[in-house]
Short mmCIF file of C-alpha atoms in Angstrom, two decimals:
data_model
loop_
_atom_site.label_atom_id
_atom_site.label_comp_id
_atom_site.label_asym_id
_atom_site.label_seq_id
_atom_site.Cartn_x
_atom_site.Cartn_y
_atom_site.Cartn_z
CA UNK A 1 0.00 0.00 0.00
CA UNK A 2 1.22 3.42 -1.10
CA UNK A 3 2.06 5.88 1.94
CA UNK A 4 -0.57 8.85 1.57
CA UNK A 5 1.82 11.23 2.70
CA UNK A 6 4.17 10.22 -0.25
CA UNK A 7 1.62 10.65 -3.05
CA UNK A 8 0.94 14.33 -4.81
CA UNK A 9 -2.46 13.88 -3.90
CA UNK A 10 -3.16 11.30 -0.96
CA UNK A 11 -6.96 9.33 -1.63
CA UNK A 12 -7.97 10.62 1.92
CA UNK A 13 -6.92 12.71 4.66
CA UNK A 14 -9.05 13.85 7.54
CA UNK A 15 -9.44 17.70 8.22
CA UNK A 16 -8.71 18.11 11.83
CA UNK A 17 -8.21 21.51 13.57
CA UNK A 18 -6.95 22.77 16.70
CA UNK A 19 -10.56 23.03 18.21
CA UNK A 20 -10.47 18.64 17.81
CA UNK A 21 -7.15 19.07 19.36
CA UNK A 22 -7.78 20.50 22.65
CA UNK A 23 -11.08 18.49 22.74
CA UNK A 24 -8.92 15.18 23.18
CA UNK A 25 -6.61 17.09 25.58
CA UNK A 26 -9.86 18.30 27.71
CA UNK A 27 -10.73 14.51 27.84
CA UNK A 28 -7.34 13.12 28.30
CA UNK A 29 -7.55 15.54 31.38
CA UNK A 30 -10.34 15.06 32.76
CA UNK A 31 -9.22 11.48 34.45
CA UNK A 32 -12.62 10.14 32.04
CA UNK A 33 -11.65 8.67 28.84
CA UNK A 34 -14.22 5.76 28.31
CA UNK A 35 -18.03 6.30 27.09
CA UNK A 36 -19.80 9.34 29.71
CA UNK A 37 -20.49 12.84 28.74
CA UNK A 38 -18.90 14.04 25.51
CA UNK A 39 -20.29 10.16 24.25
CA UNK A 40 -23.67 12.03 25.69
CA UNK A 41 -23.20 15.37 23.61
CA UNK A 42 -22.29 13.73 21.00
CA UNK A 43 -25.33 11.66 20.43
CA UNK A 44 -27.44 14.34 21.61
CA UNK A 45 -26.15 16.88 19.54
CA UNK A 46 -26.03 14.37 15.93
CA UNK A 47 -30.01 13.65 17.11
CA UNK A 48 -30.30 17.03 17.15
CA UNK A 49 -29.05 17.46 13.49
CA UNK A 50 -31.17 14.70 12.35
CA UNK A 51 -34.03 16.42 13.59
CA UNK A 52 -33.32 20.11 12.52
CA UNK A 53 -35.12 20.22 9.27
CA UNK A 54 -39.14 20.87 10.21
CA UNK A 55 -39.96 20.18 6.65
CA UNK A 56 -39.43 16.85 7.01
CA UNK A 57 -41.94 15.87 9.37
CA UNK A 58 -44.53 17.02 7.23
CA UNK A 59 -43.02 15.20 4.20
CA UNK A 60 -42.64 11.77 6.73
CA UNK A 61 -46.15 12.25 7.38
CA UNK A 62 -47.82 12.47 3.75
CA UNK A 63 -45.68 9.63 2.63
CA UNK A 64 -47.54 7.75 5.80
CA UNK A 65 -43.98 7.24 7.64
CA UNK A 66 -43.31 8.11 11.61
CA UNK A 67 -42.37 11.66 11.78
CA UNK A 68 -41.10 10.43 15.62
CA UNK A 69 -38.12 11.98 16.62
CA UNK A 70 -34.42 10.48 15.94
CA UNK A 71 -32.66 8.74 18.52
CA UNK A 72 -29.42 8.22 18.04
CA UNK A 73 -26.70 5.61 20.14
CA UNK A 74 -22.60 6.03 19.40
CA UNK A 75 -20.75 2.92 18.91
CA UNK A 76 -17.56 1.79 17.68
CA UNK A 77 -18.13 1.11 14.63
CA UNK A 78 -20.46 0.82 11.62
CA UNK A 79 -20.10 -2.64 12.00
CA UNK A 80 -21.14 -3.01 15.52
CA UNK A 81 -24.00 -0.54 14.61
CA UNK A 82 -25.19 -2.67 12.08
CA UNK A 83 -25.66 -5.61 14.35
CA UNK A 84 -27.24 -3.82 17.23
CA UNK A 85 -29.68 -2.34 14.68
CA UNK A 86 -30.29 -6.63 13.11
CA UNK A 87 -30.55 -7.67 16.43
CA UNK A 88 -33.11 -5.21 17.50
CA UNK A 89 -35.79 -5.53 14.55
CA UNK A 90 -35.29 -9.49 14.68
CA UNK A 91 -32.69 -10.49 12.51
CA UNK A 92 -31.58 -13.80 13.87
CA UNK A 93 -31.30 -17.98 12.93
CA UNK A 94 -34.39 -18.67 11.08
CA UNK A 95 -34.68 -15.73 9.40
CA UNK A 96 -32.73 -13.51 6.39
CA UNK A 97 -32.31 -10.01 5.13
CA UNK A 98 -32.11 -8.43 1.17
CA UNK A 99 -28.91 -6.47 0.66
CA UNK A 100 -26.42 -5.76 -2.06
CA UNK A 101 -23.33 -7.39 -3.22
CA UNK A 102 -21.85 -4.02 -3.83
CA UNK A 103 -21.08 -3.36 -0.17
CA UNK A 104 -18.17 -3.70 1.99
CA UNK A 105 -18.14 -7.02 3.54
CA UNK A 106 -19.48 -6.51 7.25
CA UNK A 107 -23.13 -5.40 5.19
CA UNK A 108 -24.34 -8.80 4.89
CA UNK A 109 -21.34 -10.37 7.34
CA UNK A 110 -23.56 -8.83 10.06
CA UNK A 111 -26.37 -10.84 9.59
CA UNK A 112 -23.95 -14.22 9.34
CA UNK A 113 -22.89 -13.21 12.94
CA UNK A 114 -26.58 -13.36 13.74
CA UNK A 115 -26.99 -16.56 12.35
CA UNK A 116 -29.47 -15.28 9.66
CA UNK A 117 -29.23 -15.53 5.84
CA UNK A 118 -28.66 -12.98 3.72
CA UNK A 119 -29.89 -12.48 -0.18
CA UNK A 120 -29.05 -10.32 -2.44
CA UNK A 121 -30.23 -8.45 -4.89
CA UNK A 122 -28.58 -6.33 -8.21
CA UNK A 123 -27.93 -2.82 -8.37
CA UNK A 124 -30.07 -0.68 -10.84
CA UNK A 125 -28.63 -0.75 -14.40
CA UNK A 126 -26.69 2.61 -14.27
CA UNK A 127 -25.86 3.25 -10.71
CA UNK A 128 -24.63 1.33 -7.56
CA UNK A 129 -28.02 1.12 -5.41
CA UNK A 130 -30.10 -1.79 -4.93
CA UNK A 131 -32.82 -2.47 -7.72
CA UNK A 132 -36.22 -2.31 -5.91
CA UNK A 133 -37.49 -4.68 -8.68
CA UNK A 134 -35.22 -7.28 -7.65
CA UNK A 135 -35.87 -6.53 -4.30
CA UNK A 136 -39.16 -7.24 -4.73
CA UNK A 137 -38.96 -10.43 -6.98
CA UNK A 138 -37.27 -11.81 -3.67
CA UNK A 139 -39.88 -10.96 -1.34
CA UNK A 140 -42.51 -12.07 -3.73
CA UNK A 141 -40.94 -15.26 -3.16
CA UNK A 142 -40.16 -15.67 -0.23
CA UNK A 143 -44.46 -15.17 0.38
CA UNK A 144 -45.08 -17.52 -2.26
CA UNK A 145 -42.66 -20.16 -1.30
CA UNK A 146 -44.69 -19.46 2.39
CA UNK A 147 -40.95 -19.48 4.63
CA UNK A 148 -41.41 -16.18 5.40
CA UNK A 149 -38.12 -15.91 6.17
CA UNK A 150 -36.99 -12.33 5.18
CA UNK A 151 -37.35 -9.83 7.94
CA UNK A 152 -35.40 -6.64 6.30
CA UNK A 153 -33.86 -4.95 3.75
CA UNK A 154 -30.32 -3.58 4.11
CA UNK A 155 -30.18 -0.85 1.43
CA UNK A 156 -26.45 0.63 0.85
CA UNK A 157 -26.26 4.38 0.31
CA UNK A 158 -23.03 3.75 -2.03
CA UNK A 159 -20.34 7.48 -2.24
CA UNK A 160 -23.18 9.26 -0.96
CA UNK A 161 -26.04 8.90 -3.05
CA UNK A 162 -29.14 7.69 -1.91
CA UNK A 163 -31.34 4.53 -2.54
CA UNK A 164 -34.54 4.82 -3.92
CA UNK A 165 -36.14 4.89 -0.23
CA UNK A 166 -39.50 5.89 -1.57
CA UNK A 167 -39.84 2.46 -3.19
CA UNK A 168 -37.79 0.81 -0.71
CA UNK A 169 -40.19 1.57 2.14
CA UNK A 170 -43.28 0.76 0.27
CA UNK A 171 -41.89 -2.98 -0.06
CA UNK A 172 -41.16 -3.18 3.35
CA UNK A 173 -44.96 -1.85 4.25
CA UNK A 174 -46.43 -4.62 1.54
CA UNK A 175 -44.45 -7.02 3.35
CA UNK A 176 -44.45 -6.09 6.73
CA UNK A 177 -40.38 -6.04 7.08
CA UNK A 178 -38.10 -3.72 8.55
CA UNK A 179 -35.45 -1.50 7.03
CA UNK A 180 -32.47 -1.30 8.24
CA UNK A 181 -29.99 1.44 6.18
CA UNK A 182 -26.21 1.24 5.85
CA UNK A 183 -25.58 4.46 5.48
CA UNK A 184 -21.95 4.35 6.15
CA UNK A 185 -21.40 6.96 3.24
CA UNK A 186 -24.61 9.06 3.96
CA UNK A 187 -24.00 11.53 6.06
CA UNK A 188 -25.74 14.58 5.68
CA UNK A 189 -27.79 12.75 2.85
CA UNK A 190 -30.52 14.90 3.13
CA UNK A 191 -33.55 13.94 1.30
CA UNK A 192 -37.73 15.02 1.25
CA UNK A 193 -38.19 11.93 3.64
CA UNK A 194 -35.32 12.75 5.68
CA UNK A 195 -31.58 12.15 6.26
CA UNK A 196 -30.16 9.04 4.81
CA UNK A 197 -29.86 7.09 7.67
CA UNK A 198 -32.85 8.13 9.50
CA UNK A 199 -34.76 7.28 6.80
CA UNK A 200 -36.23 3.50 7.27
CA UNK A 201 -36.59 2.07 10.96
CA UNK A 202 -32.93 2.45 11.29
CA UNK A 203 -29.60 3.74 10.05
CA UNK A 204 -26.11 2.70 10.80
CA UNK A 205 -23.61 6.14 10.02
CA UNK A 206 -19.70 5.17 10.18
CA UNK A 207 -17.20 7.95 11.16
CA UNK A 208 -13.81 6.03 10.13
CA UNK A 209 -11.12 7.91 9.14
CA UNK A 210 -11.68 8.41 5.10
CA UNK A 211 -15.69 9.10 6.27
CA UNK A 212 -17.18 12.76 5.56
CA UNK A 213 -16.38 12.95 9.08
CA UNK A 214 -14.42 11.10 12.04
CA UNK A 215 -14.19 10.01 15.17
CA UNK A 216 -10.64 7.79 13.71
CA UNK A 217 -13.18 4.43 14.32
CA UNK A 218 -17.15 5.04 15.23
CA UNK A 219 -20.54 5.07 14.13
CA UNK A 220 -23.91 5.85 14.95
CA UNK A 221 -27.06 4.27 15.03
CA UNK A 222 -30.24 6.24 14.71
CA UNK A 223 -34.04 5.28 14.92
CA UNK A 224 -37.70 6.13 15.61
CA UNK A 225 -38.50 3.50 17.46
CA UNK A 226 -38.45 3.65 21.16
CA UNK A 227 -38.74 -0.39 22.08
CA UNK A 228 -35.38 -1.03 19.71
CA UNK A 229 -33.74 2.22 21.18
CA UNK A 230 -33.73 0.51 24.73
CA UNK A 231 -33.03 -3.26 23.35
CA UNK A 232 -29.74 -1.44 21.17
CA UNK A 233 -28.49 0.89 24.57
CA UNK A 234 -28.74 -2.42 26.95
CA UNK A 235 -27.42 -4.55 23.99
CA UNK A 236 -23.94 -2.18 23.04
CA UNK A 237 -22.75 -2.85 26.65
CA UNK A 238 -22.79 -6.16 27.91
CA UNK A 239 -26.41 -6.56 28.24
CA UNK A 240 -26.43 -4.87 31.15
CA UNK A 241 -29.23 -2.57 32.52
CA UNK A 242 -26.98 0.39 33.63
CA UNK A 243 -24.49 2.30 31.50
CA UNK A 244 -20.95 3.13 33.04
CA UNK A 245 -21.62 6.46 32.83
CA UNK A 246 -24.66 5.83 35.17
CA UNK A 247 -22.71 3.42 37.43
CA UNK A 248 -19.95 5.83 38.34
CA UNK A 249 -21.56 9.38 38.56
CA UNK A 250 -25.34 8.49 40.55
CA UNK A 251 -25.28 8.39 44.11
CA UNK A 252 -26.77 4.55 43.38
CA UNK A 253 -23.49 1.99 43.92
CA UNK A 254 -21.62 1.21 40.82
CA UNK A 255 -21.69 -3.07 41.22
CA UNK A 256 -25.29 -2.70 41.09
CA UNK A 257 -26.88 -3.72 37.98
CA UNK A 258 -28.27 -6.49 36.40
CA UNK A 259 -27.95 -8.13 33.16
CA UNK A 260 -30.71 -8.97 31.17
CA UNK A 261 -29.22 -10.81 27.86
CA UNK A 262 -26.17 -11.54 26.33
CA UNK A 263 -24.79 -8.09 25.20
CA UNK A 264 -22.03 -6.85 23.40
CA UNK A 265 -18.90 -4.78 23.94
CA UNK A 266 -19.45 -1.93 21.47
CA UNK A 267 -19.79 1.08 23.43
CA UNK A 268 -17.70 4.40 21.88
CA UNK A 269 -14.97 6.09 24.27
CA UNK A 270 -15.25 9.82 25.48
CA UNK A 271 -12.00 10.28 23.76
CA UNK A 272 -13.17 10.08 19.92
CA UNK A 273 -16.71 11.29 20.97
CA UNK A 274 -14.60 14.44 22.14
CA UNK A 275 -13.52 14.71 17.94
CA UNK A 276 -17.34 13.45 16.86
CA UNK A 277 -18.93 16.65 18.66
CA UNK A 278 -16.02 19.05 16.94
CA UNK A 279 -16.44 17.09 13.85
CA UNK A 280 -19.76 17.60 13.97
CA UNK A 281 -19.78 21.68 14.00
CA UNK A 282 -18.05 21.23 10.85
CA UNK A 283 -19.70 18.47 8.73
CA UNK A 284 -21.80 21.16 6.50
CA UNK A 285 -18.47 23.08 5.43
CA UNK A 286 -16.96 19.61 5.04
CA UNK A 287 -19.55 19.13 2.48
CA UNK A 288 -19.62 22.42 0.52
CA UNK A 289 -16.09 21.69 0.12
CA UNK A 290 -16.64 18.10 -1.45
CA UNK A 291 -19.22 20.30 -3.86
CA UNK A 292 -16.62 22.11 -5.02
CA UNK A 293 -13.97 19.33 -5.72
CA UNK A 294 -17.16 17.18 -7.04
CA UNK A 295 -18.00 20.78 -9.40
CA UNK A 296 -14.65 20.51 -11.06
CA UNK A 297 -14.07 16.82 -11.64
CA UNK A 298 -17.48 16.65 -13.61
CA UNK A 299 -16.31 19.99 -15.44
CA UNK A 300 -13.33 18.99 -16.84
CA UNK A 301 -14.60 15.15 -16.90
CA UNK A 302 -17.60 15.35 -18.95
CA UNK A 303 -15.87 16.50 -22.18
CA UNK A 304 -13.53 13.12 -21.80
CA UNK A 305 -15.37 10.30 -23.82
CA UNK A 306 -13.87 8.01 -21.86
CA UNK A 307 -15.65 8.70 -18.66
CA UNK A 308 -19.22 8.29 -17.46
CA UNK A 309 -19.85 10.91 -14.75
CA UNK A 310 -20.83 9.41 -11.38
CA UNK A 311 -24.69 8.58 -10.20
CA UNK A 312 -26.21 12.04 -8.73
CA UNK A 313 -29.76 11.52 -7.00
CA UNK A 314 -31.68 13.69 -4.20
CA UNK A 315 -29.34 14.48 -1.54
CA UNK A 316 -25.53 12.78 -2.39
CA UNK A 317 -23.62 13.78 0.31
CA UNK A 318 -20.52 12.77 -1.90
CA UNK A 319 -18.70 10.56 0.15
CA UNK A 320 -17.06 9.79 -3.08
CA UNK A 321 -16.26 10.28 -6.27
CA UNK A 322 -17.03 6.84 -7.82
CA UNK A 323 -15.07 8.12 -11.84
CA UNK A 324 -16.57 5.32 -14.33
CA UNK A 325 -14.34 4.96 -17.62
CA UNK A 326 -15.39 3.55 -20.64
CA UNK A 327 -13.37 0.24 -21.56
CA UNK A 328 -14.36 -0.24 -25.10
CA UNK A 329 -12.80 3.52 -25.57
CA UNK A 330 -9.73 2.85 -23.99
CA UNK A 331 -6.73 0.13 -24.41
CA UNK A 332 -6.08 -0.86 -20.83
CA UNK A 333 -8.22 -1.89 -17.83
CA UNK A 334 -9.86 -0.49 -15.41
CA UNK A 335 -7.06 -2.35 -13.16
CA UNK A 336 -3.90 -0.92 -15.52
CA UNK A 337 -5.54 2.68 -15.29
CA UNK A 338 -5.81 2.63 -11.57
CA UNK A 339 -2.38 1.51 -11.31
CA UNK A 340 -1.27 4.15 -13.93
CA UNK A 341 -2.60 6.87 -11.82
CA UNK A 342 -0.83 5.28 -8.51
CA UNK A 343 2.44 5.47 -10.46
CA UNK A 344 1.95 9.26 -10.92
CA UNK A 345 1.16 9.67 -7.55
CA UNK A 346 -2.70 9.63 -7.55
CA UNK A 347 -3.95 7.77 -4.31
CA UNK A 348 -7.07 6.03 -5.32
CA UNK A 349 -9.05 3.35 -4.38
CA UNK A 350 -12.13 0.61 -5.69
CA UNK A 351 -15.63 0.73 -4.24
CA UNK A 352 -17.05 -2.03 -3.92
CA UNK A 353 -15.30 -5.29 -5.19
CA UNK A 354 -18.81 -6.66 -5.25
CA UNK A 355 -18.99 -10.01 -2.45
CA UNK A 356 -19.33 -12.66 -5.60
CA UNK A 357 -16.22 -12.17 -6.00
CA UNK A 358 -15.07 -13.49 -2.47
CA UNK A 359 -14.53 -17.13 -1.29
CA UNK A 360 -16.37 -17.14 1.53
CA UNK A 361 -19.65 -15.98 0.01
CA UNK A 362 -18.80 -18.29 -2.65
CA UNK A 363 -19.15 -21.04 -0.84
CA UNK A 364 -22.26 -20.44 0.82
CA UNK A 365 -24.16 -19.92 -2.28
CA UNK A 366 -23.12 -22.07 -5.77
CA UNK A 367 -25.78 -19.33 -7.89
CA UNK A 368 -23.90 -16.44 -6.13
CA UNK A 369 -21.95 -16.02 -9.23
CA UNK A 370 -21.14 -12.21 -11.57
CA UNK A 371 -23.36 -13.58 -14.13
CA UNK A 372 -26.10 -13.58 -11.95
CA UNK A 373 -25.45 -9.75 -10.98
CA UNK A 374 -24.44 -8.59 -14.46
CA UNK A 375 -25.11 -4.81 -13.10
CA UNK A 376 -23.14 -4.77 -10.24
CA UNK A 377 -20.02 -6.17 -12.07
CA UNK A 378 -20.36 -4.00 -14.93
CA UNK A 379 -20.18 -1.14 -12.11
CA UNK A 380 -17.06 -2.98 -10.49
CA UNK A 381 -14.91 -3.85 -14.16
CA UNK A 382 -15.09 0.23 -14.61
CA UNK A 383 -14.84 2.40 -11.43
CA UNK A 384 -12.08 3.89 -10.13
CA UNK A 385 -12.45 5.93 -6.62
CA UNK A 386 -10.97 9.35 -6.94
CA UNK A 387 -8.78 11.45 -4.13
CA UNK A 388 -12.43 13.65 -2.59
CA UNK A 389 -11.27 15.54 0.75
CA UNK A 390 -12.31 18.91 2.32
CA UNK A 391 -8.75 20.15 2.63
CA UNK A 392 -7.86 19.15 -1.12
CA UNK A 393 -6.35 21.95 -2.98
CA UNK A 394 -6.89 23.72 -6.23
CA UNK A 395 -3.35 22.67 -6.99
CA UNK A 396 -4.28 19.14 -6.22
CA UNK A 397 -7.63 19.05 -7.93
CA UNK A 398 -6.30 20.08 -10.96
CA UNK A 399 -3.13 17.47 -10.46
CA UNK A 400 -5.97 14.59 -10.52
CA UNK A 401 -7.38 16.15 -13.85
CA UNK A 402 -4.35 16.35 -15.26
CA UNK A 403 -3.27 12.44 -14.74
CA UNK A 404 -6.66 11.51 -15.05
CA UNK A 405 -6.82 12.85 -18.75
CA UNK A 406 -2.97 12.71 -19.41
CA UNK A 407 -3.53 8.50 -19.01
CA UNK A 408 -6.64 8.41 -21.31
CA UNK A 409 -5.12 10.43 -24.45
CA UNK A 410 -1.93 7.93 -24.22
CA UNK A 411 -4.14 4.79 -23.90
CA UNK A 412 -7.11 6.28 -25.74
CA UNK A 413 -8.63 3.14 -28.44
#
């Protein structure tokens, strides 16, 4: 792997500031370092944001969907998130869940952990989201076949841009299953029915270090629903029916507590919450500044034939910039190009290597094959994941341009 701070333009730094800075210091100080107040603030202050826009109530409420307010719970990670949220709204042995191969592992992973199945279905023909029509051939099925095994659908806000919830959430109302979003690239996704994330019975937000914002490792889970609020705050910490926070600051003695199921450990420390609540302050400037980069690649991109823009729906939050190039116009791979632009020192990456492609998942399903999800590798064979960072300079926009277009004139077909 390439050092970042090597490369003329690195794939992803984060943008701290001083104000971060003395925010771990004030915690390092304070004698406090695990999960207590800024852990607090933090999740009190990203419900907050969740609930700002008034407009979306109303919205929520003529598209027949609980304009309840956002709770929100800070864990470790995405991944953790994601399993607190399946475990809540009954994703267990005996039962499965719809998501996408194009995802990072730990999407459908998650629900192996619970011991339920997972299915998948293909992305829509010219983006990366999940197709509600094939969504919906595999609940139709799933009725018909009367298992009635499926019990939610996992839809992956891929770089940004947002699912097609509206569609999404009528499925789950004709067939009475939950939704559970991965919107580890969605924040702020803001759409008519709400954040991305907050959209569906609950969202799982991930705040590692390449994410629109950090905490260095993190998430957050939000939700509507009080019942799986409680069952995710007693789950994240050992089951127990107290959190440490509780324990060590009421007058009521700390060994007291009780624990009501088998729990987890995935609890998030005072000492990234501390960056998450300065973070936080600055997530809409983050993403003005993403605009701007996103402004200028598609300027100077679309008058290259050998690039297809990336997806742009209601809301993207641009999390990434997902450049598609056109094989038949060029002489090398997608593979050859990416490695031409590491050589010049671009720092790029690949979202998603889709999970067909993976031995594991292989195994577990003999039809889970790329012919069977033509879309999602035709999305894989092409994309290359651009450098897309608030602090990014002019200078090293226009670097990434420059390679970018420099590599398709000398391989151009």
């Amino acid at each position: 792997m390439s050092d970042q701070n090597s490369l003329k333009v690195a794939f992803s730094r984060p943008s701290i500031s001083e104000e971060e800075e003395k925010a771990v210091l004030d915690v390092l100080r304070s004698g406090w370092l695990t999960t207590g107040k800024y852990t607090l603030q933090f999740e009190n202050d990203f419900s907050a944001f969740m609930n700002s826009k008034a407009y979306m109530n109303e919205n929520r409420k003529n598209s027949g969907l609980s304009t309840d307010q956002v709770k929100s719970l800070a864990v470790n990670s995405n991944t953790s998130g994601m399993i607190l949220a399946m475990e809540a709204f009954g994703v267990k042995k005996g039962k499965a869940v719809i998501t996408t191969p194009y995802t990072f592992v730990s999407t459908a992973a998650c629900a192996h952990h619970l011991g339920a199945k997972v299915y998948f279905a293909d992305v829509e023909k010219d983006s990366y989201s999940i197709d509600p029509e094939k969504v919906e051939e595999l609940l139709k099925k799933d009725r018909e076949s009367g298992k009635n095994e499926i019990c939610a659908i996992v839809p992956v806000h891929i770089a940004g841009n947002l699912c097609n919830m509206k569609k999404i959430m009528a499925l789950a109302k004709e067939y009475n299953v939950k939704v559970i979003e991965d919107a580890a690239h969605a924040f702020p996704s803001e759409s008519q029915l709400g954040y991305g994330g907050c959209i569906g019975d609950a969202g799982v937000f991930s705040f590692y270090v390449t994410k629109t914002m950090t905490t260095a490792e993190g998430g957050m889970v939000t939700t509507r629903d009080d019942q799986a609020y409680k069952r995710m705050t007693v789950m994240r910490m050992h089951g127990m029916d107290r959190t440490t926070w509780d324990r060590y600051t009421s007058p009521r003695a700390s060994w007291e507590y009780d624990i009501v199921a088998p729990g987890y450990k995935f609890n998030l420390p005072d000492l990234l919450s501390a960056i998450g609540v300065c973070q936080l302050k600055r997530a809409e400037s983050f993403f003005e500044k993403r605009k701007k980069i996103v402004e200028r690649y598609n300027q100077a991109f679309k008058e290259l034939d050998f690039i297809q823009l990336p997806p742009d729906g209601e809301g993207n939050a641009w999390h990434l910039y997902l450049m598609r190039i056109k094989p038949d116009l060029l002489k090398i791979s997608r593979d050859e190009f990416a490695k031409e632009l590491q050589k010049r020192g671009i720092g790029i990456s690949v979202h998603f290597i889709p999970l067909f492609h993976f031995t594991y998942w292989q195994k577990e399903d003999k039809n889970f094959t790329k012919e069977n999800f033509p879309n999602a590798e035709k999305q894989y064979q092409r994309t290359i994941s651009l450098p897309l960072w608030p602090d990014m300079t002019e200078e090293m926009t226009e670097a990434v341009i420059k390679e970018v277009t420099d590599i398709g004139r000398i391989y151009h077909a």
